[in-house]
Tab-separated table of C-alpha atoms in Angstrom:
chain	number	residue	atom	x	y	z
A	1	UNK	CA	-7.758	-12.880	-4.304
A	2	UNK	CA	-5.545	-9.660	-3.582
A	3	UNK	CA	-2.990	-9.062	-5.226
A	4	UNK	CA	0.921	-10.785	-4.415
A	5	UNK	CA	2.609	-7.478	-2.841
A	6	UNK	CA	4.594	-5.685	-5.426
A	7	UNK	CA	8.623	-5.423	-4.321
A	8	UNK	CA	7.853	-6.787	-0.936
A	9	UNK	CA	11.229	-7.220	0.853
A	10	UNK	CA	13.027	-4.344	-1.337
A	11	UNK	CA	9.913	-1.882	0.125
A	12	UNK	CA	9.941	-3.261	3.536
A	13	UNK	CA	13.587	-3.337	4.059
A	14	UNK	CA	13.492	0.472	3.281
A	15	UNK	CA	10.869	1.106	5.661
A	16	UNK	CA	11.268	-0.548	9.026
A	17	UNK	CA	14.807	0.978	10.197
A	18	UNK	CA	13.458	0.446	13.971
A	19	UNK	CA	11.675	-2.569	14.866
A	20	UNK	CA	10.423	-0.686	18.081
A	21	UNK	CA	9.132	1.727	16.354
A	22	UNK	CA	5.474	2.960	14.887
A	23	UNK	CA	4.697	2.494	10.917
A	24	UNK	CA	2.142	3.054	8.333
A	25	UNK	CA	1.249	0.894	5.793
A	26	UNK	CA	-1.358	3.177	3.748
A	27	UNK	CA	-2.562	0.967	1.411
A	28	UNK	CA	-3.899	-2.560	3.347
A	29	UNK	CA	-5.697	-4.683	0.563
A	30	UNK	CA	-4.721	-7.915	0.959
A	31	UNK	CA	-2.489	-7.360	4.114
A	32	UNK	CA	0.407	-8.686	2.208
A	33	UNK	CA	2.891	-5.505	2.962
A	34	UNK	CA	1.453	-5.148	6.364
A	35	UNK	CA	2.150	-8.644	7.685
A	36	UNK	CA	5.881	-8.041	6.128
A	37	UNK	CA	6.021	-5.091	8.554
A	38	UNK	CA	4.953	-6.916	11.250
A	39	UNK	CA	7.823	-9.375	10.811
A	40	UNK	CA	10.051	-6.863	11.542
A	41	UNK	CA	8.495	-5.650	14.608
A	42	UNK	CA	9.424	-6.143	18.070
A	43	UNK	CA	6.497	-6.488	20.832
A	44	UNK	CA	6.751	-2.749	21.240
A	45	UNK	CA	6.345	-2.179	17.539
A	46	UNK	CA	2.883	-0.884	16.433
A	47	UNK	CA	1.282	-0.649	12.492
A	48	UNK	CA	-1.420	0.985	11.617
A	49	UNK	CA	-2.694	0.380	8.042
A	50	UNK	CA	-5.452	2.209	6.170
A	51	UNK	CA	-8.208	0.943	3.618
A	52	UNK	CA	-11.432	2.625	2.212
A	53	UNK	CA	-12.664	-0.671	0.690
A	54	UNK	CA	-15.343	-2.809	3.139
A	55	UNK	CA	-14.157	-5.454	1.150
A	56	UNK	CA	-10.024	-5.285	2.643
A	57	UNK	CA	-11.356	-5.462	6.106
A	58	UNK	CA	-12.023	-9.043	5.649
A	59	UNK	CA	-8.210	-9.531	6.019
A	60	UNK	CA	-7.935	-8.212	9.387
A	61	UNK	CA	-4.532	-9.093	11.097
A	62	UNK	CA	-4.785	-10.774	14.706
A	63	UNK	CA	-2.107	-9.438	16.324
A	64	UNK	CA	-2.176	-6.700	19.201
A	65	UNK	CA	0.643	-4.577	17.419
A	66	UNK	CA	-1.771	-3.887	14.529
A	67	UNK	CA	-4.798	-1.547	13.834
A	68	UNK	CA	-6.865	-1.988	10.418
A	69	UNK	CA	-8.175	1.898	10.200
A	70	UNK	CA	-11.286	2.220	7.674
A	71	UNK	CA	-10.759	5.013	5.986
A	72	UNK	CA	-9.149	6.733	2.753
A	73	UNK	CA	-5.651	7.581	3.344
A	74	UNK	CA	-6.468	11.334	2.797
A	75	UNK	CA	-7.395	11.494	6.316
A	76	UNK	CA	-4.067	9.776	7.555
A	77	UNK	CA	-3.105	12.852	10.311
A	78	UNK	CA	-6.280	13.368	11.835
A	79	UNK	CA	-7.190	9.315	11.740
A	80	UNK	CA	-3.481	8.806	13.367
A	81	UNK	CA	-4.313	11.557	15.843
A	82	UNK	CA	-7.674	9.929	17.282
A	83	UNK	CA	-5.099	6.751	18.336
A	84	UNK	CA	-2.814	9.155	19.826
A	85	UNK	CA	-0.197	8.947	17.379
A	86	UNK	CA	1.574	12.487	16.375
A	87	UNK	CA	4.564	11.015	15.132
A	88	UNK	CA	5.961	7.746	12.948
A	89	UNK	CA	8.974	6.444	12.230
A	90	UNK	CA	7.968	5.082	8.494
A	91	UNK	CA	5.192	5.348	6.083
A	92	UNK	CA	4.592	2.658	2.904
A	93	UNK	CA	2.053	3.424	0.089
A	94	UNK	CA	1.239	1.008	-2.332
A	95	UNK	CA	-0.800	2.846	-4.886
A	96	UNK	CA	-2.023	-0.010	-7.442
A	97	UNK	CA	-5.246	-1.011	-7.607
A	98	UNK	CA	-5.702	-4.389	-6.352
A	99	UNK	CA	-6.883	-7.306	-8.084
A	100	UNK	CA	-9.526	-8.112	-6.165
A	101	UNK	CA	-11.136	-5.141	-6.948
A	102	UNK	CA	-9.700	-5.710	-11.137
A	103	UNK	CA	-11.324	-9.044	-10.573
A	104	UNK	CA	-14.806	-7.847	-9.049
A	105	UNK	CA	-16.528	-7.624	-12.035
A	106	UNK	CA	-19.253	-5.761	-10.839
A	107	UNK	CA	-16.861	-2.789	-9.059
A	108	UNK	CA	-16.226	-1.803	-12.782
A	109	UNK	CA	-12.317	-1.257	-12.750
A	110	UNK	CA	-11.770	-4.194	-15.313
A	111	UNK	CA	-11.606	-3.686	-19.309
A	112	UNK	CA	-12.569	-7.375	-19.611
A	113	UNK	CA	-16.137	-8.094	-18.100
A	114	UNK	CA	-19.116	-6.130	-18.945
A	115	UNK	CA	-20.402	-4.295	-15.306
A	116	UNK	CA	-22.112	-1.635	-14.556
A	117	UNK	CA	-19.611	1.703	-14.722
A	118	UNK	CA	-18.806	2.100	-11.032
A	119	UNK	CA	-14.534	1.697	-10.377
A	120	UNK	CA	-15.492	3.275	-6.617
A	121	UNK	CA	-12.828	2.434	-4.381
A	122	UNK	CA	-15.234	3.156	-1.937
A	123	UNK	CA	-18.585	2.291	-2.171
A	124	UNK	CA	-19.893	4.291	-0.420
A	125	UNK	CA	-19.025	7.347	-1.859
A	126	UNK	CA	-21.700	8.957	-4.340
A	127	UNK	CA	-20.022	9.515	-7.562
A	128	UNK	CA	-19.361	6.847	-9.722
A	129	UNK	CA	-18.064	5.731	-13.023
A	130	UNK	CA	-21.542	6.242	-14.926
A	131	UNK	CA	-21.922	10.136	-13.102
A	132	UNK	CA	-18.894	10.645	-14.960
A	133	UNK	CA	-19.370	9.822	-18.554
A	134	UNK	CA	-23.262	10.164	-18.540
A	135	UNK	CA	-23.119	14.107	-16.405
A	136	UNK	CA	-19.968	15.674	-17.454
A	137	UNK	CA	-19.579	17.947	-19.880
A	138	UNK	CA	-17.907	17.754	-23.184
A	139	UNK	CA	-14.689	19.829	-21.844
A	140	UNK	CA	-14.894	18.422	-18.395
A	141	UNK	CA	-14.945	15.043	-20.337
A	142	UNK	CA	-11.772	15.824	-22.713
A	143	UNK	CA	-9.542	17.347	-19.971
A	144	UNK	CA	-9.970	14.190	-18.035
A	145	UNK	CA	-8.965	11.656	-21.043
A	146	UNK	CA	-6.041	13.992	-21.756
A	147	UNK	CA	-4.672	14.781	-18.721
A	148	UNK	CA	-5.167	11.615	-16.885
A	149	UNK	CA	-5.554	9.148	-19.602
A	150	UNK	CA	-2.790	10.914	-21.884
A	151	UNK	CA	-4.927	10.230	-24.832
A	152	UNK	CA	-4.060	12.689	-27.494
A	153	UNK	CA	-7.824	12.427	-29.426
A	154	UNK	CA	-9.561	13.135	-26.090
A	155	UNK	CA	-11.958	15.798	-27.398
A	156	UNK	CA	-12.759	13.962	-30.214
A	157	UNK	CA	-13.901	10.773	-27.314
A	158	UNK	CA	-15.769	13.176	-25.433
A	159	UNK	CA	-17.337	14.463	-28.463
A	160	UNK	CA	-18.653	10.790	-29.151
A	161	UNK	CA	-19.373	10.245	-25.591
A	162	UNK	CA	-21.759	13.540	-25.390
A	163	UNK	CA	-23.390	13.019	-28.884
A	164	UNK	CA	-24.304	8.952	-27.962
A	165	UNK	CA	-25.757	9.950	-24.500
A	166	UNK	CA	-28.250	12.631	-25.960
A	167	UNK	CA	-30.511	9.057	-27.281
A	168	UNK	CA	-29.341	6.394	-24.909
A	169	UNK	CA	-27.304	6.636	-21.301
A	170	UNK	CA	-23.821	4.556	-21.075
A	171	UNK	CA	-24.454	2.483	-18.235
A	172	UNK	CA	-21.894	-0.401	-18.466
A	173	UNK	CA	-18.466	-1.024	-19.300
A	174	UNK	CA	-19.597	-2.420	-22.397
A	175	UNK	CA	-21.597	0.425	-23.228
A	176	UNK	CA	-18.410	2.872	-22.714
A	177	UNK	CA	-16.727	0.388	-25.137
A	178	UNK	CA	-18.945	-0.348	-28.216
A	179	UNK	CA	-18.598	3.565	-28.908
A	180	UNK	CA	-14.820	2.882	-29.947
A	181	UNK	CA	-15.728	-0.369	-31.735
A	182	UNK	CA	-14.221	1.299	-34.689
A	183	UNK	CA	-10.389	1.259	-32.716
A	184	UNK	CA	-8.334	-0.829	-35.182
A	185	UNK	CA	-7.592	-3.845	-32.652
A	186	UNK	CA	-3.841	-3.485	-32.124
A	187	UNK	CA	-5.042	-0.176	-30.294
A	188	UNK	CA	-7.454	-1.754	-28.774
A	189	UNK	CA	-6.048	-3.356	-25.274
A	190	UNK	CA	-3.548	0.343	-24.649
A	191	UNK	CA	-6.359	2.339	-25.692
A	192	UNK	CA	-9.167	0.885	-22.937
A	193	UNK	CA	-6.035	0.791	-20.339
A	194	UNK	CA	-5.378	4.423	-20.465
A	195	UNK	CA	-9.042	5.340	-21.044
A	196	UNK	CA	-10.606	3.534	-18.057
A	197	UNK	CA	-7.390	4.754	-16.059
A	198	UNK	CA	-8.316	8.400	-16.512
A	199	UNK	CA	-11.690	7.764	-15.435
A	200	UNK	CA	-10.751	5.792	-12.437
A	201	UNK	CA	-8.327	9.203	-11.488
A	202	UNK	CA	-11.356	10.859	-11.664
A	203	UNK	CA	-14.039	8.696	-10.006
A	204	UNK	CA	-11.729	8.538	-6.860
A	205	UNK	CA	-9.968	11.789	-6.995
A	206	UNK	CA	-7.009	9.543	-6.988
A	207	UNK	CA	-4.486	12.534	-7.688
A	208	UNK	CA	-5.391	15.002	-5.379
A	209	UNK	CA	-6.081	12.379	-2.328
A	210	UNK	CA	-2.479	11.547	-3.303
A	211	UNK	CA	-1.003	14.633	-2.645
A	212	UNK	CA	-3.021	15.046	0.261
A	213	UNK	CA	-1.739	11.844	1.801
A	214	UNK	CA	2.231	13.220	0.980
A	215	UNK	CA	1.927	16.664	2.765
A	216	UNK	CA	0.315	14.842	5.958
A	217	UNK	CA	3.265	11.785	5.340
A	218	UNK	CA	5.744	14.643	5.988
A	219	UNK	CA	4.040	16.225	8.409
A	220	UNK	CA	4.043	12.883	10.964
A	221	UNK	CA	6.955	11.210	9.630
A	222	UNK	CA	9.483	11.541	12.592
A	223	UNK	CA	13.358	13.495	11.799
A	224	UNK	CA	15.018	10.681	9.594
A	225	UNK	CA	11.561	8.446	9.124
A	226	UNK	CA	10.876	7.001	5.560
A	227	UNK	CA	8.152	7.438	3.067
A	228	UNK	CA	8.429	4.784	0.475
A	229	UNK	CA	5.769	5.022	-2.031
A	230	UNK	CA	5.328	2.257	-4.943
A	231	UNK	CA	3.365	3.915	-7.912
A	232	UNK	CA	1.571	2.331	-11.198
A	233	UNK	CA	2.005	5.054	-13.683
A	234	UNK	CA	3.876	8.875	-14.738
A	235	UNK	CA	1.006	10.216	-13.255
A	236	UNK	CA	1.791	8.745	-9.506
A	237	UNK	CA	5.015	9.136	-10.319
A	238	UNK	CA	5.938	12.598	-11.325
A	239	UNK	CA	3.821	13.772	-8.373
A	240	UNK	CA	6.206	11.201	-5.645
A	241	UNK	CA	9.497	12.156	-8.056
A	242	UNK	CA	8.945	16.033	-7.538
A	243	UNK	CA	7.586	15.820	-3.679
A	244	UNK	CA	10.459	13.824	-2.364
A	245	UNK	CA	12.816	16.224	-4.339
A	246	UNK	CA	11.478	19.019	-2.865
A	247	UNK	CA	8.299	19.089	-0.727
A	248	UNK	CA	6.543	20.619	-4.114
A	249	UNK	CA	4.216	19.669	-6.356
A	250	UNK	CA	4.684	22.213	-9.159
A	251	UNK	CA	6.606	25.489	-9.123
A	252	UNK	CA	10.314	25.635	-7.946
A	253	UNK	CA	11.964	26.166	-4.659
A	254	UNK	CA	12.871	29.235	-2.928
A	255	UNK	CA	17.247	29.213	-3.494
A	256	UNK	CA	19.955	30.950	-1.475
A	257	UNK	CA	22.221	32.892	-3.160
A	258	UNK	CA	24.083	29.916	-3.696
A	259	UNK	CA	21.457	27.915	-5.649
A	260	UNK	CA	21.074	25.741	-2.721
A	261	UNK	CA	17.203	24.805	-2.041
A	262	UNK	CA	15.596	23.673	1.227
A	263	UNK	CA	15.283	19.304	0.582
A	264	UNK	CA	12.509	17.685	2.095
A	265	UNK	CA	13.678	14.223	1.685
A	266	UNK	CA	17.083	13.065	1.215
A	267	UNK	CA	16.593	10.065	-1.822
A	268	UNK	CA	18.085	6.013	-0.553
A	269	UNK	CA	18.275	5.715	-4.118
A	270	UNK	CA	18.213	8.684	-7.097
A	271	UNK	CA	16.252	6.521	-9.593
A	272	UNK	CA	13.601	4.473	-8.915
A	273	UNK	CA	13.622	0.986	-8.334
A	274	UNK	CA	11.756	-1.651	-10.427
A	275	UNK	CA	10.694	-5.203	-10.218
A	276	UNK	CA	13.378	-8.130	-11.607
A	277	UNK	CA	12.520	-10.269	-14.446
A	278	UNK	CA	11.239	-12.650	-12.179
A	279	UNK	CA	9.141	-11.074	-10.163
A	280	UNK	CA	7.394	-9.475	-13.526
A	281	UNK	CA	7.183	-12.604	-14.749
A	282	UNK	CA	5.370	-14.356	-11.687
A	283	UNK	CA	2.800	-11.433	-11.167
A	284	UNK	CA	1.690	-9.398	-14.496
A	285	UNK	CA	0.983	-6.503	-12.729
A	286	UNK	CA	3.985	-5.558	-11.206
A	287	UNK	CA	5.712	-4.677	-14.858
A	288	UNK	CA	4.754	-0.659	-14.690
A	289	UNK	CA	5.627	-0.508	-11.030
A	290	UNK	CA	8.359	1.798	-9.689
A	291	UNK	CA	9.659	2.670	-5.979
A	292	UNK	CA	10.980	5.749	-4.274
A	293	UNK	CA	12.068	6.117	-0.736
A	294	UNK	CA	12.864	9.460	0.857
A	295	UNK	CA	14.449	9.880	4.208
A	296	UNK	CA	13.099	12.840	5.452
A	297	UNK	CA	15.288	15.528	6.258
């Protein structure tokens, strides 16, 4: 099973402003967010929806308004452009990993079954989870766990990683784990959470193929379309947070003499919205979840 969409109608009803009109939907999985879309279309609407997993293809949408495109939303301009589409009136991104691919055991995301270290969104790709941890160096290693893990004793993992691989290679998940079998076990859950999380960022480039995806999101969003982007963790976050302030990443804006700055975006709401109690309560996964929507400007 995919995962229940996260803050379906709250995302949606941001999003489709113009049920003529032509929208993204980024991240397909289950087609959950997608068939919401198409709801709101009219017979001239049109969707296009992107996913890199073979697996999310299975849940094709009939329906002549939609297009299931194969591919990793890094390449949404180009991909877009081969359909004849230069311009869109909305774009959704749902950046959670989906629980089908949590619940694969053998794809590797999961903390809880013992696989082989893989967490490829696409499989197709050629590095993996076990390139990582059993090729990387000892730095390369650390500055993962600490900048995408935000694990404080990363060089002292990688240390343990590099000295257990010199006798015997880490090929599973619970390989990885019986290194930190000495974790005292209220650690234990938070500690494999942020841990396989920074090698997931890693294995799938997750940050950079983000900000990828937002420069080419403003580039074909039409005058006054939407980019509403649901994210999983501070990471995600910061990057959507400072992008939709300011079409940056890092770095400040050039200001008039005023103190005035160029906006990208213009925010529906200045904080982010989060799922109710309910919601939370009815699908686990949705508790670290948080929404932004920029028009842009």
């Amino acid at each position: 099973m995919y995962h229940n969409p996260v803050l379906l109608k709250q995302s949606v009803d941001d999003l489709v402003t113009n049920p003529d009109g032509i929208y993204v939907d980024c991240t397909f999985g289950g087609g959950g967010h997608s068939r919401e879309i198409l709801s709101r279309l009219s017979d001239k609407g049109k969707l296009f929806s992107f996913d890199q997993d073979l697996d999310a293809l299975k849940n094709t949408i009939d329906d002549p308004r939609f297009t299931l495109i194969n591919q990793n939303f890094r390449f949404l301009e180009n991909s877009l452009l081969i359909y004849g589409v230069s311009q869109v009136d909305g774009i959704l991104a749902d950046l959670g990993v989906s629980s089908h691919q949590f619940d694969e055991a053998e794809r590797g995301f999961s903390t809880r079954s013992n696989a082989p270290l893989d967490m490829r969104m696409n499989v197709m790709q050629g590095l993996d989870a076990k390139r990582v941890i059993n090729d990387y160096d000892e730095e390369q290693l650390a500055d993962i766990f600490y900048y995408y893990g935000e694990l404080r004793e990363a060089r002292k993992l990688a240390r343990d990683i590099v000295h257990h691989r010199k006798t015997k290679s880490i090929d599973t998940t619970e390989d990885l784990k019986k290194l930190f079998s000495y974790l005292p076990p209220h650690k234990v859950n938070k500690f494999y959470a942020q841990l396989f999380q920074a090698i997931r960022i890693e294995v799938n480039q997750e940050l950079e193929v983000l900000k990828e995806m937002l420069v080419q999101a403003y580039n074909v969003l039409k005058s006054e379309g939407r980019l509403v982007v649901i994210s999983y963790h501070s990471l995600e976050d910061r990057l959507v947070k400072r992008f939709l302030k300011n079409g940056m990443f890092e770095g400040e804006p050039e200001r008039d003499i005023y103190g005035n700055y160029k906006k990208a975006f213009e925010l529906v709401k200045s904080k982010a919205i989060i799922p109710d109690d309910k919601e939370i309560e009815e699908n686990s996964r949705a508790r670290s979840a948080k929404m932004r929507t920029g028009i842009k400007v």
